[in-house]
Each structure stands twice: as C-alpha cells, then as structure tokens.
Coordinates of N, CA and C in Angstrom, one line a residue:
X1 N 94.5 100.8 107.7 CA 95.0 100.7 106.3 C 94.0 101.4 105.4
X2 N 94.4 102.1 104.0 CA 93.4 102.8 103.4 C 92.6 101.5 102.9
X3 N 91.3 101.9 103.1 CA 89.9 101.5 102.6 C 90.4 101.3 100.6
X4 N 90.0 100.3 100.4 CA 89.8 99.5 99.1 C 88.8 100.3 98.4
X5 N 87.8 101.5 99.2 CA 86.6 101.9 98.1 C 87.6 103.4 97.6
X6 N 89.1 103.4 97.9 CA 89.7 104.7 97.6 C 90.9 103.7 96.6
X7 N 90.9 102.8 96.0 CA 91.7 101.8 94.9 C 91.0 102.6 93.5
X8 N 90.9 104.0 93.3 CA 90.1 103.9 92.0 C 90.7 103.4 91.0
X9 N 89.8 103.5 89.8 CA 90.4 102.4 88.5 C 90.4 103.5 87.6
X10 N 91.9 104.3 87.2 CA 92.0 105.1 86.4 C 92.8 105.1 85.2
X11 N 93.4 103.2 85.5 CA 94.1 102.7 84.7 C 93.2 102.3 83.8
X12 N 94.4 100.8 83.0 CA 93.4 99.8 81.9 C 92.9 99.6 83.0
X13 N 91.4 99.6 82.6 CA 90.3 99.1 83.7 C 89.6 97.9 82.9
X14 N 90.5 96.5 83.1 CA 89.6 95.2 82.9 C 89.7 95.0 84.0
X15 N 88.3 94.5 84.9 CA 88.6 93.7 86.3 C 89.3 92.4 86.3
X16 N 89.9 91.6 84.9 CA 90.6 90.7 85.3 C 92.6 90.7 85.4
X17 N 92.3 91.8 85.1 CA 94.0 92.5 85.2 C 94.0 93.2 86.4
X18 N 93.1 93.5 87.4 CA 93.3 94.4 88.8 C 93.6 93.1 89.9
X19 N 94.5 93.1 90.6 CA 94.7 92.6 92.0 C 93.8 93.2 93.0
X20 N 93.1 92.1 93.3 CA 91.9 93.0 94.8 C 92.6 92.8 96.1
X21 N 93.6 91.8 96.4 CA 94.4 92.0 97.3 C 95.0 93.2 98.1
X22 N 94.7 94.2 98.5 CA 95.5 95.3 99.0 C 97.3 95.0 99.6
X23 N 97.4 94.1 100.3 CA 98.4 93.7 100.6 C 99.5 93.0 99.9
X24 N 99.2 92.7 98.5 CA 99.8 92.4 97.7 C 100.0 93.1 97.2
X25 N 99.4 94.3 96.4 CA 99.6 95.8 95.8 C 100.9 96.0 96.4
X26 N 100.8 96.5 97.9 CA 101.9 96.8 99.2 C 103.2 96.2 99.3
X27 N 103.3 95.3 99.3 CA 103.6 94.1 99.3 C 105.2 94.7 97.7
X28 N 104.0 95.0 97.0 CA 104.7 95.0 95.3 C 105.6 96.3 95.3
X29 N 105.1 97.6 96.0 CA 105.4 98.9 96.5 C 106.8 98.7 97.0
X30 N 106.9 97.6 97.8 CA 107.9 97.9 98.8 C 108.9 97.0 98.0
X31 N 108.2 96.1 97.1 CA 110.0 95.1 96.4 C 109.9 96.0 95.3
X32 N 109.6 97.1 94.7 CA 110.1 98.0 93.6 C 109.8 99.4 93.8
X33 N 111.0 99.7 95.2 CA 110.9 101.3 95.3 C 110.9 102.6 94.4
X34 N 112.4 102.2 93.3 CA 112.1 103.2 92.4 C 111.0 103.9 91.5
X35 N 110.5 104.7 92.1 CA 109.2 105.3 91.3 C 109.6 106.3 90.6
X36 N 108.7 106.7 89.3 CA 108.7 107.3 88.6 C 107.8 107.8 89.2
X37 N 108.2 109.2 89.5 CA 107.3 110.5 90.0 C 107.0 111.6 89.3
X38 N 105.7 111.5 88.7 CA 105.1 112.9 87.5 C 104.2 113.9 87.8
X39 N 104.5 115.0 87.7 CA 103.6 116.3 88.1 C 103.7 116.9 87.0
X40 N 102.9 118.3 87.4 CA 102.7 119.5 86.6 C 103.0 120.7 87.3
X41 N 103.9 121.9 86.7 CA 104.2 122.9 87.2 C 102.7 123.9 86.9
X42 N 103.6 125.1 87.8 CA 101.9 126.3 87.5 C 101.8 126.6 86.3
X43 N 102.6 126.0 84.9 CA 101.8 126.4 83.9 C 101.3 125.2 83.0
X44 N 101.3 124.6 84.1 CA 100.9 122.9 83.7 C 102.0 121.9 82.3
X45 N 103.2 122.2 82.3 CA 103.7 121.4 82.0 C 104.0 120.6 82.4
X46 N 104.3 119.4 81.7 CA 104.4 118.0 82.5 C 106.3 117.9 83.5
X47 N 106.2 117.4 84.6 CA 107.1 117.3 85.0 C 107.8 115.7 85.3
X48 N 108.8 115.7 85.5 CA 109.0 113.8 86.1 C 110.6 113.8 86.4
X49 N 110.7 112.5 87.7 CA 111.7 112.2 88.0 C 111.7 111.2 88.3
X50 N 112.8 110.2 88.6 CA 112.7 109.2 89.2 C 113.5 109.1 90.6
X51 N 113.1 108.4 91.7 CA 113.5 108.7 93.4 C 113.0 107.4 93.9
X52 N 113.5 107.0 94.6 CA 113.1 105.9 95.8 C 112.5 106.0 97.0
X53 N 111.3 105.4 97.0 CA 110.1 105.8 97.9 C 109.8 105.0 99.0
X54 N 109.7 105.5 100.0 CA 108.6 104.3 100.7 C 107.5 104.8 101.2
X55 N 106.6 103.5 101.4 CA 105.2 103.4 101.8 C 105.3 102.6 103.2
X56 N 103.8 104.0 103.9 CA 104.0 103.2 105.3 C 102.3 103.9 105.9
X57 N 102.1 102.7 106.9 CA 100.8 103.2 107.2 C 100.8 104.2 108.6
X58 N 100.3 105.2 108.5 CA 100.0 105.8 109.9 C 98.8 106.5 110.0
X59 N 98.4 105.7 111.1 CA 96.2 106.3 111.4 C 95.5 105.9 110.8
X60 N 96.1 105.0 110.3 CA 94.8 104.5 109.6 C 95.4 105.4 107.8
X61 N 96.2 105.5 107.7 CA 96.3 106.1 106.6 C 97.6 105.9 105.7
X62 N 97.8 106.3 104.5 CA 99.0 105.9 104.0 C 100.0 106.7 103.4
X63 N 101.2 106.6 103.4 CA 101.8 108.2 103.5 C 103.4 107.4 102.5
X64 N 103.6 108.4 101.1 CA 105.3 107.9 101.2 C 106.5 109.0 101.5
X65 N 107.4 108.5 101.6 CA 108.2 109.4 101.8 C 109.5 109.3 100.8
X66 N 110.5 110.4 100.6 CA 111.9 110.5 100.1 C 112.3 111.8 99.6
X67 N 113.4 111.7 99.0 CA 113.6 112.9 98.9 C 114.2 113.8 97.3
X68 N 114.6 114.7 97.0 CA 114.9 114.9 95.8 C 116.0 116.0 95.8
X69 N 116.8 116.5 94.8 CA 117.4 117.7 94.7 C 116.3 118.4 94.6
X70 N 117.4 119.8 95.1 CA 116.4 121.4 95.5 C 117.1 121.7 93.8
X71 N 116.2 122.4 94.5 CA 116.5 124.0 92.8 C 116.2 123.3 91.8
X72 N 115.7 121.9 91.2 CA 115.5 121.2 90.0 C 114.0 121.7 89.5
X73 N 113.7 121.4 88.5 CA 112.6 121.5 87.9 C 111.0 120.8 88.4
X74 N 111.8 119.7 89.2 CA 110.2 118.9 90.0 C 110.3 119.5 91.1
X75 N 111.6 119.8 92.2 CA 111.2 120.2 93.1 C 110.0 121.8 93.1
X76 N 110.6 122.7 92.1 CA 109.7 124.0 91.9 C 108.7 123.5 91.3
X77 N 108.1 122.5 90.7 CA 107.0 122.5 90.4 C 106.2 122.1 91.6
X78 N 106.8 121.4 92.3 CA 106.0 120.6 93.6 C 105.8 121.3 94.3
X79 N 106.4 122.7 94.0 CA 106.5 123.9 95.2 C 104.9 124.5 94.9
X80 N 104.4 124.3 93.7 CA 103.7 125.8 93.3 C 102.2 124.4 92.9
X81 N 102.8 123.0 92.8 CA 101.7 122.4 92.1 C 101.7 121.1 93.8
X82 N 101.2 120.7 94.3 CA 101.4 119.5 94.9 C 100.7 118.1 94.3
X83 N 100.0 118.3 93.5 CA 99.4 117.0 92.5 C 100.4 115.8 92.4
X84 N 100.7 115.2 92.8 CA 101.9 114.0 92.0 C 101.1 112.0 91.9
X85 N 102.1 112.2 91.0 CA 101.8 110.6 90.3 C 102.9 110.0 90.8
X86 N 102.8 108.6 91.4 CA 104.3 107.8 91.1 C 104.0 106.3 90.8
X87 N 104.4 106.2 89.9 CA 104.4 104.9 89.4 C 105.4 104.0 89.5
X88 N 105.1 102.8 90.0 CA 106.2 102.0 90.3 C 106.0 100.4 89.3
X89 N 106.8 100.2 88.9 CA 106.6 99.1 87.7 C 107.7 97.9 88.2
X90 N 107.0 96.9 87.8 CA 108.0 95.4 87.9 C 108.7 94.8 86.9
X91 N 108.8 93.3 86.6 CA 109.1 92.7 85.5 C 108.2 92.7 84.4
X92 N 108.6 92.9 82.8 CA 107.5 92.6 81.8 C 108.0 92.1 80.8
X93 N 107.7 91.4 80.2 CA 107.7 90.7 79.4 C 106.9 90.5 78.1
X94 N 107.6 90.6 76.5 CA 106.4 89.9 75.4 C 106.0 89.2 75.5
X95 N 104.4 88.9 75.0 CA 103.5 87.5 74.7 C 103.6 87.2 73.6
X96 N 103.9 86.7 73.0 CA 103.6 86.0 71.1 C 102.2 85.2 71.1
X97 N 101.6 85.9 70.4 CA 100.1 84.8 69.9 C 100.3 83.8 69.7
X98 N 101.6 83.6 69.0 CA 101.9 82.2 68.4 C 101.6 80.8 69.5
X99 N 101.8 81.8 70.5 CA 101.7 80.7 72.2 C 100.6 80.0 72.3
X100 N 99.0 81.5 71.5 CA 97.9 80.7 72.0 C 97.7 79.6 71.6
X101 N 96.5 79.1 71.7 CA 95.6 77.9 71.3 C 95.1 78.1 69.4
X102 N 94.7 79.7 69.4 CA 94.4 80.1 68.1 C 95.3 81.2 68.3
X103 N 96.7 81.2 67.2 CA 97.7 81.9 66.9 C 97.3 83.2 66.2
X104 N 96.3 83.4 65.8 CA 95.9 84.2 64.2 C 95.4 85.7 65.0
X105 N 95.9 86.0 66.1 CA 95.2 87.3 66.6 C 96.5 87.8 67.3
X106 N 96.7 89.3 67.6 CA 97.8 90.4 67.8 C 98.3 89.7 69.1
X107 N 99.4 89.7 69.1 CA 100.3 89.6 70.4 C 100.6 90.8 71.7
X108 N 100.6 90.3 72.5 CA 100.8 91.1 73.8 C 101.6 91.6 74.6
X109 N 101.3 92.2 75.8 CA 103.0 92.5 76.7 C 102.5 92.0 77.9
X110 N 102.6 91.7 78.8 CA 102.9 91.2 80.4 C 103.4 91.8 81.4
X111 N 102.4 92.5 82.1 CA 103.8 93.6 82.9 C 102.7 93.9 84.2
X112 N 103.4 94.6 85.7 CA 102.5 94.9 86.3 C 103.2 96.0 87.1
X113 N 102.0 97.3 87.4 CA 101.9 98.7 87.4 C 101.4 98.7 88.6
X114 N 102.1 99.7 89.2 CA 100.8 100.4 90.5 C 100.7 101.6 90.1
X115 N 100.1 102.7 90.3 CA 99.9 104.2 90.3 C 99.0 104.4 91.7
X116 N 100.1 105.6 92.0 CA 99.6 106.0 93.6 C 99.4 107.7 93.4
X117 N 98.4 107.6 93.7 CA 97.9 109.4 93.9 C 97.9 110.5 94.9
X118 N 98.2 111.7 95.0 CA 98.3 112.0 96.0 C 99.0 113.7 96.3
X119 N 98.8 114.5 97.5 CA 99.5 115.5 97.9 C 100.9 115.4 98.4
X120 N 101.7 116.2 97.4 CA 103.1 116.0 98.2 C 103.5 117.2 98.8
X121 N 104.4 117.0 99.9 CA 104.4 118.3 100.7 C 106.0 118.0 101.3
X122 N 106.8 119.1 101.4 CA 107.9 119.2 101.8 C 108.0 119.6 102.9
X123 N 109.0 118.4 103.9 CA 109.3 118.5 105.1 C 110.3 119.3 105.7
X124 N 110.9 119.5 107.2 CA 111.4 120.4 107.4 C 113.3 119.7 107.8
X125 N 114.0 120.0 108.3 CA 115.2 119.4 108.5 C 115.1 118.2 109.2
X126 N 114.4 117.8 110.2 CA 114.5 116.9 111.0 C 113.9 115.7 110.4
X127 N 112.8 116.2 109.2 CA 112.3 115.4 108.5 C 113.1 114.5 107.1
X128 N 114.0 115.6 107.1 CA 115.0 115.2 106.0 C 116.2 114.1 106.4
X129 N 116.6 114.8 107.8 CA 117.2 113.8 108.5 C 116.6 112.4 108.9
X130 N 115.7 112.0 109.0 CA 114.8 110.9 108.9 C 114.5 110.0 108.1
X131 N 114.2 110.9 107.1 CA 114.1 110.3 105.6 C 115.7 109.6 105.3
X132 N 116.7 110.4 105.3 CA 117.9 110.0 105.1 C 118.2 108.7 105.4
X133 N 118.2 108.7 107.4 CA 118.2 107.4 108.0 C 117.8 106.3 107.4
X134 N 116.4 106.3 107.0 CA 115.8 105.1 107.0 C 116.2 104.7 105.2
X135 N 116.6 105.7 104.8 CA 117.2 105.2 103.4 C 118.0 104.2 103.3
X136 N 119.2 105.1 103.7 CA 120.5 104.4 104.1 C 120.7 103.2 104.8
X137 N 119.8 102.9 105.7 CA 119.8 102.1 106.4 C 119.3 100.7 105.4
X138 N 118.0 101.2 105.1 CA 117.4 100.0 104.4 C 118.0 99.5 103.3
X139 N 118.8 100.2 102.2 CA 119.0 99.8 101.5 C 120.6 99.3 101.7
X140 N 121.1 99.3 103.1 CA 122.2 98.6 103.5 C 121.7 97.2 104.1
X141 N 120.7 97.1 104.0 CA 119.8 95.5 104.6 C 120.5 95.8 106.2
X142 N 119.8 96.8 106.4 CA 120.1 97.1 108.0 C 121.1 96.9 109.2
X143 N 122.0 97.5 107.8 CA 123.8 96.8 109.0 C 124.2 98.3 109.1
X144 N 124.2 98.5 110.4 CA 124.1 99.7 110.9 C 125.9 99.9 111.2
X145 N 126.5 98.9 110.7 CA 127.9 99.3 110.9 C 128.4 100.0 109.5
X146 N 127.4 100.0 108.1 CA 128.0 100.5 106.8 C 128.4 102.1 107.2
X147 N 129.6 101.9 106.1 CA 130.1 103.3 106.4 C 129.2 104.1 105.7
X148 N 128.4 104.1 104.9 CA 127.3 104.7 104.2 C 126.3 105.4 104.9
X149 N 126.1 104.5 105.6 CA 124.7 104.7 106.6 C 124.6 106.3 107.1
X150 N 123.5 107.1 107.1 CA 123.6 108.4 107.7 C 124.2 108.6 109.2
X151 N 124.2 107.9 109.8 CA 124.7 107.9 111.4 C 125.9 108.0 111.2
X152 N 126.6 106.9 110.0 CA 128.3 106.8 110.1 C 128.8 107.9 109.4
X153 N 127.8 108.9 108.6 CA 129.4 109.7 108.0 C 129.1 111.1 108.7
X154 N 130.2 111.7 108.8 CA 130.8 113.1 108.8 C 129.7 114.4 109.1
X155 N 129.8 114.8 110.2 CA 128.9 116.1 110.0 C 129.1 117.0 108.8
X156 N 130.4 117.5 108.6 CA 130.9 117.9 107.7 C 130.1 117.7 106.4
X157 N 130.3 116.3 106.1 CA 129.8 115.9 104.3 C 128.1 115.8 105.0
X158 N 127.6 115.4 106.3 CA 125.8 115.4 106.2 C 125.4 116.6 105.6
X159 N 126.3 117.9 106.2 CA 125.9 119.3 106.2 C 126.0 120.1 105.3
X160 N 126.7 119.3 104.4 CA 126.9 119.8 102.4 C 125.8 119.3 101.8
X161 N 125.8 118.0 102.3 CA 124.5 117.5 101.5 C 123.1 117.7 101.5
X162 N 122.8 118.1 102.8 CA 122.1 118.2 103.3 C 121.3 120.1 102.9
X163 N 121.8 120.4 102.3 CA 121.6 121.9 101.8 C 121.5 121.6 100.3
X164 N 121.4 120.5 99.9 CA 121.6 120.2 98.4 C 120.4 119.2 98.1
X165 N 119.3 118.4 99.0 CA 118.8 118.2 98.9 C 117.4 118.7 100.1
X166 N 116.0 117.8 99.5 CA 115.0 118.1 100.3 C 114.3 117.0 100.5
X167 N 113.7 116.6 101.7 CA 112.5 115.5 101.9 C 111.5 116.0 101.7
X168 N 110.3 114.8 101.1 CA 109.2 115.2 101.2 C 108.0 113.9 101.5
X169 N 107.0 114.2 101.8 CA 105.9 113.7 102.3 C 104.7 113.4 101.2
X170 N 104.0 112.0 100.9 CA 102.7 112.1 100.2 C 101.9 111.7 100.7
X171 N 100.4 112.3 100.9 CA 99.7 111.6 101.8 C 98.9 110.8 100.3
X172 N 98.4 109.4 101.0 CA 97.9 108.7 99.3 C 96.8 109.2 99.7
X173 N 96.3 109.3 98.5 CA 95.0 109.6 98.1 C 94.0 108.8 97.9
X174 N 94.6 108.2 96.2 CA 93.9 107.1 95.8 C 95.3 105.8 94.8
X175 N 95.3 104.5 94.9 CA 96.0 103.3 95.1 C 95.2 103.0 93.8
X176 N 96.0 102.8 92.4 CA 95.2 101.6 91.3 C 96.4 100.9 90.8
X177 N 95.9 100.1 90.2 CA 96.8 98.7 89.9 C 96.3 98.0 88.6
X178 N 97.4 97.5 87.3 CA 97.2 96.6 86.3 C 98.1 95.7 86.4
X179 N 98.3 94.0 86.7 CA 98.7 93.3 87.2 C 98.0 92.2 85.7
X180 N 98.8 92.8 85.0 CA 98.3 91.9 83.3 C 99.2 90.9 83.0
X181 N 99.0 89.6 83.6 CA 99.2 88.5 83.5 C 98.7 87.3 82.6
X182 N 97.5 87.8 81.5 CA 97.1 86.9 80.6 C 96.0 86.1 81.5
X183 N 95.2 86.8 82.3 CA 94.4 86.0 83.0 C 93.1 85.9 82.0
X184 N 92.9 86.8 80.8 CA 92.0 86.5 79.8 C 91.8 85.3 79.0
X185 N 93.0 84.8 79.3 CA 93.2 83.7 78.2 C 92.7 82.2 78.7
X186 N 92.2 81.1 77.6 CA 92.3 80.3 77.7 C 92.8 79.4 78.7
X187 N 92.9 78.2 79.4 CA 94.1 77.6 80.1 C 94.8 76.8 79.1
X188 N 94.7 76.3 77.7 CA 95.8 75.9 77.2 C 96.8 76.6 77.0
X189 N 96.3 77.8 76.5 CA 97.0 79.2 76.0 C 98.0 79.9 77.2
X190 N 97.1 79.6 78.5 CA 97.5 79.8 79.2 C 99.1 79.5 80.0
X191 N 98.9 77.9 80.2 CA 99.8 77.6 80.4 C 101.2 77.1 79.1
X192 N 100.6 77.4 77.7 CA 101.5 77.4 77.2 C 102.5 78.9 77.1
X193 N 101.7 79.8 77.5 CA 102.9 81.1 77.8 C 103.9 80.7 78.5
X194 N 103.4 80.2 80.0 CA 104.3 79.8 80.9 C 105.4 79.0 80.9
X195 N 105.1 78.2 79.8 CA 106.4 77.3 79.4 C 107.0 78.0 79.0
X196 N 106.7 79.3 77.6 CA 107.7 79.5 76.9 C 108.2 80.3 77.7
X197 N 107.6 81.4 78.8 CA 108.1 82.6 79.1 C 109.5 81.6 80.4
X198 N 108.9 80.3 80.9 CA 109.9 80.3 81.8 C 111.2 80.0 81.2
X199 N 111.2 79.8 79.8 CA 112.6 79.4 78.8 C 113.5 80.4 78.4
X200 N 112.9 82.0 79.1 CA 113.4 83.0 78.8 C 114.6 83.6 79.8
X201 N 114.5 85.0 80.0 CA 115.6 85.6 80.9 C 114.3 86.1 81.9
X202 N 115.2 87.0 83.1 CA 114.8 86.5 84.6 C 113.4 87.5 84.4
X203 N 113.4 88.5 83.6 CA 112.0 88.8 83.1 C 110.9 88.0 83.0
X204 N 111.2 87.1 82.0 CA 110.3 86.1 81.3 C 110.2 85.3 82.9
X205 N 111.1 84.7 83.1 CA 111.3 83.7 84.5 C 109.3 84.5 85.3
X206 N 110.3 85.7 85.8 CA 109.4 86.1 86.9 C 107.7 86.2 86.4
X207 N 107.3 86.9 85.5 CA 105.8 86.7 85.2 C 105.8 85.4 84.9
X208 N 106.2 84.2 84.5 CA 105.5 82.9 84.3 C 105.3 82.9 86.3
X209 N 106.6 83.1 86.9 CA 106.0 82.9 88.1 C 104.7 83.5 88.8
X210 N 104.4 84.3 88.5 CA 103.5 85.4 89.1 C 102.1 84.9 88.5
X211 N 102.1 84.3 86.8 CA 101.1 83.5 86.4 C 100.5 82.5 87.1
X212 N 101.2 81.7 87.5 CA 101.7 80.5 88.2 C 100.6 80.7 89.5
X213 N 100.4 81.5 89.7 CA 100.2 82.0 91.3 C 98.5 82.6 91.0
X214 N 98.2 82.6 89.9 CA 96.9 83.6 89.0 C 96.1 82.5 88.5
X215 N 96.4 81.0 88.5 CA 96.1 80.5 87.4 C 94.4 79.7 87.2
X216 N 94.1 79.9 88.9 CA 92.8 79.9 89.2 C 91.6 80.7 88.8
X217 N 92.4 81.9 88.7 CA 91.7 83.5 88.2 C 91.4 83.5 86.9
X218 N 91.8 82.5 85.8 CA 91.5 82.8 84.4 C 90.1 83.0 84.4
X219 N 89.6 84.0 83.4 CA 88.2 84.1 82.7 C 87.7 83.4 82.0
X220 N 88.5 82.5 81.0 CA 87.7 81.9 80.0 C 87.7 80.6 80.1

C-alpha cells in the first residue's frame, strides 16, 4: 500500500480536518467514484472533466484507472501534459454559528475531499477492453447476466464504441484529504450541530453521521 509519508498536505492544511487513516481515505475513493479530473494543456490552460475512476493497489503501489472520449480537449491535453488532479468529493453540508455555544462568529460548510496526484498515461486496446469490463460490471453490482455488461453486447456496437473512446492509467503519486467535520469545535457546539444537521436532508443526515464517528477527535 502507498506509504502515508507520500499523503502530502497541499490542501486546507489544519491537522484536525486530515483523516490519518489511509484506509478510510480508500475506503471514501471507492463509495464516490465520480471524479473531477483537472489538468493543463501545453500552453498551460486549465483543463477538466468529470469520469468514473477506480483505485486499486498493485506492488505495493497505487494506480486508477477509466476512460474518456478521444479527440476532446482533456484527452489532447493529457496527450501533450500528463500532470492530472482528481478530486473526488462526498456529502456537505452548511454550519450556522447560531448552533455554537457562542453564536456571534461566521458560519461554516462541512464537507469531505480527497485529491489524488499523479501521471496519467493512455493504455492500449486490450487495456480499454478491461477498463470497460470492470466498469460495466461493477456498476451492475456484479450480475454478469445485465444486458449492459461489456461481455453481453454486440461486437458490432463494442467496435463503434470502442473507436470513440480511450482508457487510461494513473499511477498515484501523492493522496491528501480535508475531512472537515467541525472537529475544532467545542463538544457542546459540537454535538449541537448534530442534532440540527440530523433534522435535515440526506446531506445533513450523512455528516452528522460521520461527526458521530469523529467525536473523540475534538480539539477543544
């Protein structure tokens, strides 16, 4: 598994907003695939897409994979730049001051981030075909009888598609994380978020849960 001294902190860097867990990070990776993927073309403007990723260890090392349309603007930039960001985000939620213990100071947000760093590099057909597989598959929760699934459809439509898109590979670099839960706060203040936030929608629901689970971690 990648070494924890390669987690750099490029984000908000408070140590009480970082998860030191690695497997929890992972863990978070894998229940919110959709990443926002950002690069820079060769004349360094900013590029981005969004795609569905996964993470997986091999050698001791950590690598995602998926795939994108060809001829688009990220794929040519990825061609000429391999730098990429992907950021994958969860539930978040507003804080109201009004919650704390002393109301009289700016209110907040609640939310938790990974950013994964890294070389991306474009695989060859058989790699594409692979990538495909394990897409389809997983996101059918592994019923290998869906007609969706890449095994079930059509040489025909694989082999249109399949010229219309590309896989690619990232080897991670470097893994940071903001998992900003209000662990600064007070425990009155504390657990008065939690009430209000569990009175909310499934947003609000899920960080009181996640609080819930943090509550030993407070600072103050």
């Amino acid at each position: 598994m990648l070494k924890t001294d390669n987690f750099i902190s490029t984000m908000y860097n408070l140590p009480y907003f970082k998860e030191k867990d690695q497997q929890v990070v992972l863990d978070f990776i894998h229940k919110h695939p959709f990443a926002f993927i950002a690069g820079c073309d060769e004349t360094y403007k900013p590029i981005a897409t969004q795609i569905p990723v996964f993470i997986e260890e091999r050698e001791d090392k950590l690598y995602m994979t998926g795939h994108m349309m060809r001829s688009t603007d990220h794929h040519k930039a990825f061609e000429k730049n391999p730098n990429v960001l992907c950021v994958f985000t969860g539930h978040h939620t507003y804080v109201s001051a009004s919650w704390y213990a002393d109301p009289h100071q700016a209110s907040t947000w609640n939310y938790m981030s990974v950013h994964v760093k890294g070389q991306l590099r474009f695989l060859d057909e058989q790699g594409l075909v692979d990538v495909l597989k394990k897409t389809s598959l997983h996101f059918e929760s592994g019923n290998t009888t869906s007609p969706t699934n890449f095994d079930n459809l059509s040489q025909e439509y694989t082999s249109r598609l399949m010229r219309a898109i590309i896989a690619f590979e990232v080897e991670v670099e470097s893994i940071d994380n903001v998992f900003k839960l209000s662990q600064n706060r007070d425990k009155e203040s504390y657990g008065n978020i939690i009430d209000k936030l569990e009175a909310q929608d499934a947003d609000g629901k899920t960080i009181a849960e996640e609080m819930k689970k943090r509550e030993a971690q407070l600072c103050r």
